[in-house]
Amino acid sequence: MLLVTGGAGFIGSNFILDWLRASDEPVLNLDKLTYAGNLENLAALKGDTRHIFVQGDIGDRALVEKLLKQHRPRAIVNFAAESHVDRSIHGPEDFIQTNVVGSFHLLEEARAYWGALPEAEKGAFRFLHVSTDEVYGSLGPNDPAFTETTPYAPNSPYSASKAASDHLVRAYHHTYGLPTLTTNCSNNYGPYQFPEKLIPLMILNATRGKPLPIYGDGTNVRDWLYVGDHCTAIREVLARGRLGETYNIGGWNEKPNLEIVNTICALLDELRPDPAGPHARLITYVKDRPGHDRRYAIDARKIERELGWRPAETFDTGIRKTVRWYLDNMAWVEHVASGEYRRWLEKNYQARESA
């Protein structure tokens, strides 16, 4: 059995669905069900005894201890995190509590559990921590892409909290011998992503004829990774990664935000034309957010060299799948885009001046 934390969120739920499509090994899913955790993501597993869901916090040590003793997982895959930069600017404390303190408590319980295992089980146990490329800071236009040895230079409360958790995971391996693995991924996109993030927000707003808000001049560059490819990479790292190592997972798809939005608009013009005109007419430039990193880029050669992984999707194939999924699942979108989400949009975007 695997213990997956944060398994009702965007990447975690995709990972569980992917895992159970390919394996009969059961998954214990521990998720706090904050605003972005959504059991509807896992509706396809209703009645499937391979999926056991427990609502709870990774910071609840008594609960984590109980679950570890009861279910005896062979590995922990930690997706649980607060993960949105804008939210971390408005309210950093939740990010410190979950990403730093919560990770610490989870590591402590994992260490105690692992230390008490019989030798054969102890040798097979893994703690895989899922992190982000944002811990590395910002790149200039001509700087080489982030590697696993790039110094950390986080620029937001979110990325600082993830950097702290990465350091804790590293320390628990080197100090206590806990068999850890860390992955740092680039921007994910795909099904079940909460519509505060760029791609689902643009799809949702465009289908409603609402403005498509782009920070600054739209030239901020990100590397884009289809979530299904990310799940495959995590499976490879969990199975064959070297203990104590970090693996960068990227999509080899560096794109400026404006190009992303224009691509979405062109796909919507093709798949769901708007009688009012091209969707690109809705693009609106808004005041940039504080400390907005200019460019991220992942060098994913290490995971390819050591584990043979490369993304299967190009950006063109992945974004087409993603737009189609949202158009085909508007009931899911409408349900998650409820009161709390609308209040967030008002707080983050409507108060911004036009650029």
GROMACS .gro file of C-alpha atoms in nm:
model
  355
    1MET     CA    1   0.000   0.000   0.000
    2LEU     CA    2   0.099   0.361  -0.063
    3LEU     CA    3   0.015   0.651   0.166
    4VAL     CA    4  -0.054   0.950  -0.059
    5THR     CA    5  -0.096   1.284   0.117
    6GLY     CA    6  -0.288   1.558  -0.059
    7GLY     CA    7  -0.448   1.299  -0.284
    8ALA     CA    8  -0.767   1.497  -0.345
    9GLY     CA    9  -0.579   1.790  -0.496
   10PHE     CA   10  -0.493   1.846  -0.859
   11ILE     CA   11  -0.168   1.651  -0.896
   12GLY     CA   12  -0.239   1.407  -0.613
   13SER     CA   13  -0.574   1.296  -0.754
   14ASN     CA   14  -0.427   1.255  -1.102
   15PHE     CA   15  -0.149   1.045  -0.948
   16ILE     CA   16  -0.396   0.817  -0.766
   17LEU     CA   17  -0.610   0.772  -1.077
   18ASP     CA   18  -0.300   0.696  -1.282
   19TRP     CA   19  -0.163   0.459  -1.017
   20LEU     CA   20  -0.483   0.255  -0.991
   21ARG     CA   21  -0.520   0.235  -1.368
   22ALA     CA   22  -0.181   0.066  -1.384
   23SER     CA   23  -0.166  -0.126  -1.055
   24ASP     CA   24  -0.382  -0.310  -0.806
   25GLU     CA   25  -0.169  -0.189  -0.515
   26PRO     CA   26  -0.408   0.004  -0.288
   27VAL     CA   27  -0.373   0.369  -0.194
   28LEU     CA   28  -0.446   0.530   0.142
   29ASN     CA   29  -0.535   0.892   0.062
   30LEU     CA   30  -0.493   1.148   0.343
   31ASP     CA   31  -0.624   1.493   0.250
   32LYS     CA   32  -0.736   1.787   0.462
   33LEU     CA   33  -0.990   1.894   0.195
   34THR     CA   34  -0.907   2.261   0.194
   35TYR     CA   35  -1.053   2.474  -0.088
   36ALA     CA   36  -0.850   2.299  -0.360
   37GLY     CA   37  -0.903   1.944  -0.234
   38ASN     CA   38  -1.200   1.790  -0.412
   39LEU     CA   39  -1.324   1.434  -0.379
   40GLU     CA   40  -1.514   1.480  -0.706
   41ASN     CA   41  -1.173   1.440  -0.873
   42LEU     CA   42  -1.182   1.078  -0.755
   43ALA     CA   43  -1.547   1.003  -0.836
   44ALA     CA   44  -1.434   0.730  -1.075
   45LEU     CA   45  -1.304   0.536  -0.773
   46LYS     CA   46  -1.632   0.533  -0.582
   47GLY     CA   47  -1.679   0.182  -0.445
   48ASP     CA   48  -1.323   0.082  -0.540
   49THR     CA   49  -1.176  -0.091  -0.234
   50ARG     CA   50  -0.824  -0.011  -0.354
   51HIS     CA   51  -0.879   0.355  -0.260
   52ILE     CA   52  -0.915   0.438   0.110
   53PHE     CA   53  -0.983   0.803   0.187
   54VAL     CA   54  -0.920   0.969   0.523
   55GLN     CA   55  -0.989   1.338   0.580
   56GLY     CA   56  -0.710   1.478   0.793
   57ASP     CA   57  -0.404   1.699   0.823
   58ILE     CA   58  -0.042   1.589   0.778
   59GLY     CA   59   0.027   1.805   1.084
   60ASP     CA   60  -0.196   1.582   1.300
   61ARG     CA   61   0.075   1.353   1.430
   62ALA     CA   62  -0.159   1.128   1.627
   63LEU     CA   63  -0.365   1.062   1.314
   64VAL     CA   64  -0.060   1.001   1.096
   65GLU     CA   65   0.088   0.764   1.355
   66LYS     CA   66  -0.238   0.571   1.373
   67LEU     CA   67  -0.268   0.541   0.995
   68LEU     CA   68   0.090   0.423   0.955
   69LYS     CA   69   0.053   0.155   1.221
   70GLN     CA   70  -0.286   0.042   1.090
   71HIS     CA   71  -0.212   0.030   0.717
   72ARG     CA   72   0.168  -0.024   0.710
   73PRO     CA   73   0.239   0.149   0.378
   74ARG     CA   74   0.559   0.067   0.193
   75ALA     CA   75   0.595   0.429   0.082
   76ILE     CA   76   0.469   0.780   0.147
   77VAL     CA   77   0.419   1.015  -0.147
   78ASN     CA   78   0.375   1.367  -0.013
   79PHE     CA   79   0.172   1.601  -0.234
   80ALA     CA   80   0.010   1.786   0.058
   81ALA     CA   81   0.084   2.157   0.024
   82GLU     CA   82  -0.055   2.504  -0.007
   83SER     CA   83   0.056   2.585  -0.360
   84HIS     CA   84  -0.063   2.917  -0.499
   85VAL     CA   85   0.175   3.214  -0.505
   86ASP     CA   86  -0.097   3.480  -0.501
   87ARG     CA   87  -0.265   3.323  -0.199
   88SER     CA   88   0.072   3.310  -0.021
   89ILE     CA   89   0.111   3.685  -0.077
   90HIS     CA   90  -0.229   3.757   0.074
   91GLY     CA   91  -0.196   3.508   0.360
   92PRO     CA   92   0.145   3.346   0.416
   93GLU     CA   93   0.072   3.182   0.751
   94ASP     CA   94  -0.124   2.888   0.605
   95PHE     CA   95   0.175   2.814   0.383
   96ILE     CA   96   0.415   2.804   0.676
   97GLN     CA   97   0.182   2.582   0.877
   98THR     CA   98   0.118   2.327   0.603
   99ASN     CA   99   0.435   2.331   0.397
  100VAL     CA  100   0.689   2.371   0.678
  101VAL     CA  101   0.532   2.262   1.007
  102GLY     CA  102   0.312   1.999   0.846
  103SER     CA  103   0.603   1.851   0.652
  104PHE     CA  104   0.808   1.840   0.971
  105HIS     CA  105   0.536   1.650   1.158
  106LEU     CA  106   0.494   1.408   0.868
  107LEU     CA  107   0.868   1.346   0.856
  108GLU     CA  108   0.881   1.283   1.229
  109GLU     CA  109   0.607   1.023   1.212
  110ALA     CA  110   0.758   0.866   0.900
  111ARG     CA  111   1.093   0.841   1.076
  112ALA     CA  112   0.941   0.673   1.381
  113TYR     CA  113   0.742   0.430   1.167
  114TRP     CA  114   1.036   0.345   0.940
  115GLY     CA  115   1.271   0.298   1.234
  116ALA     CA  116   1.044   0.030   1.384
  117LEU     CA  117   1.000  -0.172   1.063
  118PRO     CA  118   1.158  -0.516   1.021
  119GLU     CA  119   1.481  -0.495   0.824
  120ALA     CA  120   1.337  -0.622   0.496
  121GLU     CA  121   1.050  -0.371   0.505
  122LYS     CA  122   1.280  -0.098   0.630
  123GLY     CA  123   1.507  -0.140   0.329
  124ALA     CA  124   1.216  -0.117   0.086
  125PHE     CA  125   1.047   0.188   0.243
  126ARG     CA  126   1.049   0.525   0.060
  127PHE     CA  127   0.944   0.880   0.144
  128LEU     CA  128   0.891   1.077  -0.178
  129HIS     CA  129   0.846   1.452  -0.140
  130VAL     CA  130   0.688   1.642  -0.431
  131SER     CA  131   0.815   1.999  -0.468
  132THR     CA  132   0.842   2.279  -0.723
  133ASP     CA  133   1.090   2.457  -0.948
  134GLU     CA  134   0.998   2.785  -0.779
  135VAL     CA  135   1.241   2.710  -0.496
  136TYR     CA  136   1.524   2.799  -0.735
  137GLY     CA  137   1.410   3.157  -0.786
  138SER     CA  138   1.403   3.346  -1.114
  139LEU     CA  139   1.609   3.316  -1.432
  140GLY     CA  140   1.719   3.580  -1.679
  141PRO     CA  141   1.632   3.538  -2.049
  142ASN     CA  142   1.964   3.370  -2.133
  143ASP     CA  143   2.041   3.190  -1.807
  144PRO     CA  144   2.080   2.812  -1.816
  145ALA     CA  145   1.784   2.611  -1.690
  146PHE     CA  146   1.755   2.497  -1.329
  147THR     CA  147   1.945   2.181  -1.243
  148GLU     CA  148   1.933   1.977  -0.925
  149THR     CA  149   2.239   2.167  -0.799
  150THR     CA  150   2.105   2.519  -0.866
  151PRO     CA  151   2.121   2.717  -0.538
  152TYR     CA  152   1.785   2.786  -0.377
  153ALA     CA  153   1.663   3.147  -0.402
  154PRO     CA  154   1.286   3.152  -0.335
  155ASN     CA  155   1.109   3.482  -0.395
  156SER     CA  156   0.756   3.431  -0.256
  157PRO     CA  157   0.620   3.303   0.075
  158TYR     CA  158   0.498   2.996  -0.115
  159SER     CA  159   0.833   2.909  -0.269
  160ALA     CA  160   1.015   2.987   0.057
  161SER     CA  161   0.787   2.746   0.244
  162LYS     CA  162   0.848   2.473  -0.016
  163ALA     CA  163   1.222   2.537  -0.002
  164ALA     CA  164   1.210   2.490   0.375
  165SER     CA  165   1.028   2.157   0.336
  166ASP     CA  166   1.283   2.042   0.077
  167HIS     CA  167   1.565   2.120   0.319
  168LEU     CA  168   1.392   1.926   0.595
  169VAL     CA  169   1.354   1.622   0.370
  170ARG     CA  170   1.723   1.639   0.278
  171ALA     CA  171   1.821   1.676   0.643
  172TYR     CA  172   1.614   1.375   0.750
  173HIS     CA  173   1.796   1.162   0.497
  174HIS     CA  174   2.144   1.280   0.586
  175THR     CA  175   2.090   1.296   0.963
  176TYR     CA  176   1.864   0.998   1.027
  177GLY     CA  177   1.905   0.786   0.715
  178LEU     CA  178   1.536   0.816   0.620
  179PRO     CA  179   1.513   0.685   0.262
  180THR     CA  180   1.390   1.003   0.094
  181LEU     CA  181   1.345   1.114  -0.266
  182THR     CA  182   1.258   1.468  -0.378
  183THR     CA  183   1.112   1.582  -0.709
  184ASN     CA  184   1.100   1.944  -0.825
  185CYS     CA  185   0.855   1.994  -1.108
  186SER     CA  186   0.773   2.276  -1.344
  187ASN     CA  187   0.423   2.424  -1.392
  188ASN     CA  188   0.165   2.146  -1.423
  189TYR     CA  189  -0.155   2.163  -1.627
  190GLY     CA  190  -0.429   1.917  -1.714
  191PRO     CA  191  -0.757   1.775  -1.582
  192TYR     CA  192  -0.891   1.860  -1.234
  193GLN     CA  193  -0.678   2.172  -1.180
  194PHE     CA  194  -0.847   2.425  -0.953
  195PRO     CA  195  -0.940   2.727  -1.167
  196GLU     CA  196  -0.726   2.982  -0.986
  197LYS     CA  197  -0.421   2.873  -1.188
  198LEU     CA  198  -0.345   3.030  -1.526
  199ILE     CA  199  -0.464   2.767  -1.775
  200PRO     CA  200  -0.798   2.662  -1.617
  201LEU     CA  201  -0.871   3.024  -1.522
  202MET     CA  202  -0.829   3.133  -1.884
  203ILE     CA  203  -1.045   2.847  -2.014
  204LEU     CA  204  -1.321   2.917  -1.763
  205ASN     CA  205  -1.324   3.294  -1.813
  206ALA     CA  206  -1.312   3.264  -2.191
  207THR     CA  207  -1.610   3.028  -2.201
  208ARG     CA  208  -1.803   3.280  -1.991
  209GLY     CA  209  -1.700   3.581  -2.200
  210LYS     CA  210  -1.513   3.732  -1.905
  211PRO     CA  211  -1.178   3.917  -1.915
  212LEU     CA  212  -0.863   3.709  -1.937
  213PRO     CA  213  -0.631   3.882  -1.683
  214ILE     CA  214  -0.261   3.870  -1.767
  215TYR     CA  215  -0.005   4.003  -1.522
  216GLY     CA  216   0.225   4.281  -1.644
  217ASP     CA  217   0.326   4.250  -2.007
  218GLY     CA  218   0.261   3.875  -2.032
  219THR     CA  219   0.623   3.787  -2.104
  220ASN     CA  220   0.687   3.587  -1.786
  221VAL     CA  221   0.813   3.247  -1.899
  222ARG     CA  222   0.731   2.908  -1.747
  223ASP     CA  223   0.811   2.549  -1.839
  224TRP     CA  224   0.485   2.355  -1.879
  225LEU     CA  225   0.442   1.990  -1.779
  226TYR     CA  226   0.130   1.785  -1.854
  227VAL     CA  227   0.013   1.632  -1.527
  228GLY     CA  228  -0.004   1.279  -1.670
  229ASP     CA  229   0.366   1.301  -1.758
  230HIS     CA  230   0.441   1.424  -1.407
  231CYS     CA  231   0.261   1.121  -1.259
  232THR     CA  232   0.463   0.885  -1.475
  233ALA     CA  233   0.786   1.053  -1.366
  234ILE     CA  234   0.696   1.022  -0.997
  235ARG     CA  235   0.627   0.652  -1.043
  236GLU     CA  236   0.971   0.608  -1.199
  237VAL     CA  237   1.144   0.800  -0.919
  238LEU     CA  238   0.956   0.603  -0.655
  239ALA     CA  239   1.052   0.273  -0.816
  240ARG     CA  240   1.413   0.337  -0.914
  241GLY     CA  241   1.534   0.673  -0.783
  242ARG     CA  242   1.860   0.687  -0.586
  243LEU     CA  243   1.802   0.748  -0.216
  244GLY     CA  244   1.862   1.102  -0.096
  245GLU     CA  245   1.858   1.237  -0.451
  246THR     CA  246   1.657   1.515  -0.612
  247TYR     CA  247   1.511   1.480  -0.961
  248ASN     CA  248   1.391   1.778  -1.166
  249ILE     CA  249   1.082   1.699  -1.373
  250GLY     CA  250   1.009   1.933  -1.664
  251GLY     CA  251   0.814   1.935  -1.984
  252TRP     CA  252   1.078   2.091  -2.214
  253ASN     CA  253   0.810   2.352  -2.297
  254GLU     CA  254   0.922   2.706  -2.214
  255LYS     CA  255   0.643   2.946  -2.305
  256PRO     CA  256   0.559   3.309  -2.215
  257ASN     CA  257   0.222   3.350  -2.046
  258LEU     CA  258   0.081   3.554  -2.333
  259GLU     CA  259   0.156   3.273  -2.580
  260ILE     CA  260  -0.020   3.026  -2.349
  261VAL     CA  261  -0.332   3.242  -2.338
  262ASN     CA  262  -0.335   3.300  -2.713
  263THR     CA  263  -0.303   2.924  -2.771
  264ILE     CA  264  -0.602   2.860  -2.544
  265CYS     CA  265  -0.802   3.127  -2.725
  266ALA     CA  266  -0.722   2.973  -3.065
  267LEU     CA  267  -0.828   2.626  -2.944
  268LEU     CA  268  -1.154   2.764  -2.805
  269ASP     CA  269  -1.216   2.948  -3.134
  270GLU     CA  270  -1.185   2.608  -3.302
  271LEU     CA  271  -1.369   2.389  -3.049
  272ARG     CA  272  -1.633   2.628  -2.915
  273PRO     CA  273  -1.659   2.944  -3.127
  274ASP     CA  274  -1.801   3.254  -2.961
  275PRO     CA  275  -2.056   3.444  -3.175
  276ALA     CA  276  -1.924   3.766  -3.019
  277GLY     CA  277  -1.585   3.716  -3.184
  278PRO     CA  278  -1.238   3.566  -3.124
  279HIS     CA  279  -1.167   3.481  -2.762
  280ALA     CA  280  -0.840   3.678  -2.773
  281ARG     CA  281  -1.049   3.997  -2.762
  282LEU     CA  282  -1.097   3.923  -2.390
  283ILE     CA  283  -0.725   3.950  -2.303
  284THR     CA  284  -0.674   4.218  -2.037
  285TYR     CA  285  -0.343   4.328  -1.884
  286VAL     CA  286  -0.348   4.385  -1.508
  287LYS     CA  287  -0.098   4.517  -1.256
  288ASP     CA  288   0.175   4.262  -1.192
  289ARG     CA  289   0.191   4.075  -0.863
  290PRO     CA  290   0.472   4.157  -0.618
  291GLY     CA  291   0.797   3.968  -0.670
  292HIS     CA  292   0.674   3.798  -0.988
  293ASP     CA  293   0.957   3.573  -1.113
  294ARG     CA  294   1.040   3.639  -1.477
  295ARG     CA  295   1.138   3.293  -1.596
  296TYR     CA  296   1.153   2.933  -1.481
  297ALA     CA  297   1.313   2.658  -1.686
  298ILE     CA  298   1.384   2.297  -1.586
  299ASP     CA  299   1.680   2.093  -1.703
  300ALA     CA  300   1.534   1.742  -1.685
  301ARG     CA  301   1.834   1.555  -1.822
  302LYS     CA  302   1.917   1.381  -1.493
  303ILE     CA  303   1.588   1.191  -1.473
  304GLU     CA  304   1.618   1.100  -1.840
  305ARG     CA  305   1.977   0.984  -1.799
  306GLU     CA  306   1.922   0.783  -1.480
  307LEU     CA  307   1.563   0.661  -1.516
  308GLY     CA  308   1.489   0.690  -1.887
  309TRP     CA  309   1.197   0.929  -1.840
  310ARG     CA  310   1.091   1.194  -2.090
  311PRO     CA  311   0.749   1.359  -2.122
  312ALA     CA  312   0.517   1.189  -2.368
  313GLU     CA  313   0.313   1.503  -2.439
  314THR     CA  314   0.423   1.808  -2.632
  315PHE     CA  315   0.261   2.132  -2.528
  316ASP     CA  316   0.041   2.123  -2.839
  317THR     CA  317  -0.094   1.775  -2.759
  318GLY     CA  318  -0.124   1.837  -2.386
  319ILE     CA  319  -0.303   2.172  -2.408
  320ARG     CA  320  -0.553   2.034  -2.662
  321LYS     CA  321  -0.633   1.744  -2.427
  322THR     CA  322  -0.669   1.991  -2.140
  323VAL     CA  323  -0.902   2.233  -2.317
  324ARG     CA  324  -1.118   1.944  -2.438
  325TRP     CA  325  -1.136   1.802  -2.084
  326TYR     CA  326  -1.260   2.130  -1.938
  327LEU     CA  327  -1.515   2.176  -2.216
  328ASP     CA  328  -1.640   1.820  -2.159
  329ASN     CA  329  -1.651   1.858  -1.780
  330MET     CA  330  -1.811   2.196  -1.726
  331ALA     CA  331  -2.032   2.052  -1.450
  332TRP     CA  332  -1.715   1.981  -1.250
  333VAL     CA  333  -1.586   2.330  -1.326
  334GLU     CA  334  -1.911   2.500  -1.225
  335HIS     CA  335  -1.924   2.305  -0.901
  336VAL     CA  336  -1.572   2.392  -0.787
  337ALA     CA  337  -1.605   2.753  -0.907
  338SER     CA  338  -1.839   2.829  -0.619
  339GLY     CA  339  -1.859   3.098  -0.352
  340GLU     CA  340  -1.513   3.066  -0.198
  341TYR     CA  341  -1.351   3.070  -0.540
  342ARG     CA  342  -1.552   3.373  -0.654
  343ARG     CA  343  -1.449   3.562  -0.342
  344TRP     CA  344  -1.089   3.479  -0.417
  345LEU     CA  345  -1.112   3.611  -0.774
  346GLU     CA  346  -1.260   3.934  -0.647
  347LYS     CA  347  -0.983   3.973  -0.391
  348ASN     CA  348  -0.697   3.896  -0.627
  349TYR     CA  349  -0.801   4.038  -0.965
  350GLN     CA  350  -1.087   4.287  -0.945
  351ALA     CA  351  -0.894   4.513  -0.709
  352ARG     CA  352  -0.600   4.532  -0.949
  353GLU     CA  353  -0.563   4.832  -1.174
  354SER     CA  354  -0.538   4.776  -1.546
  355ALA     CA  355  -0.180   4.776  -1.668
   0.00000   0.00000   0.00000
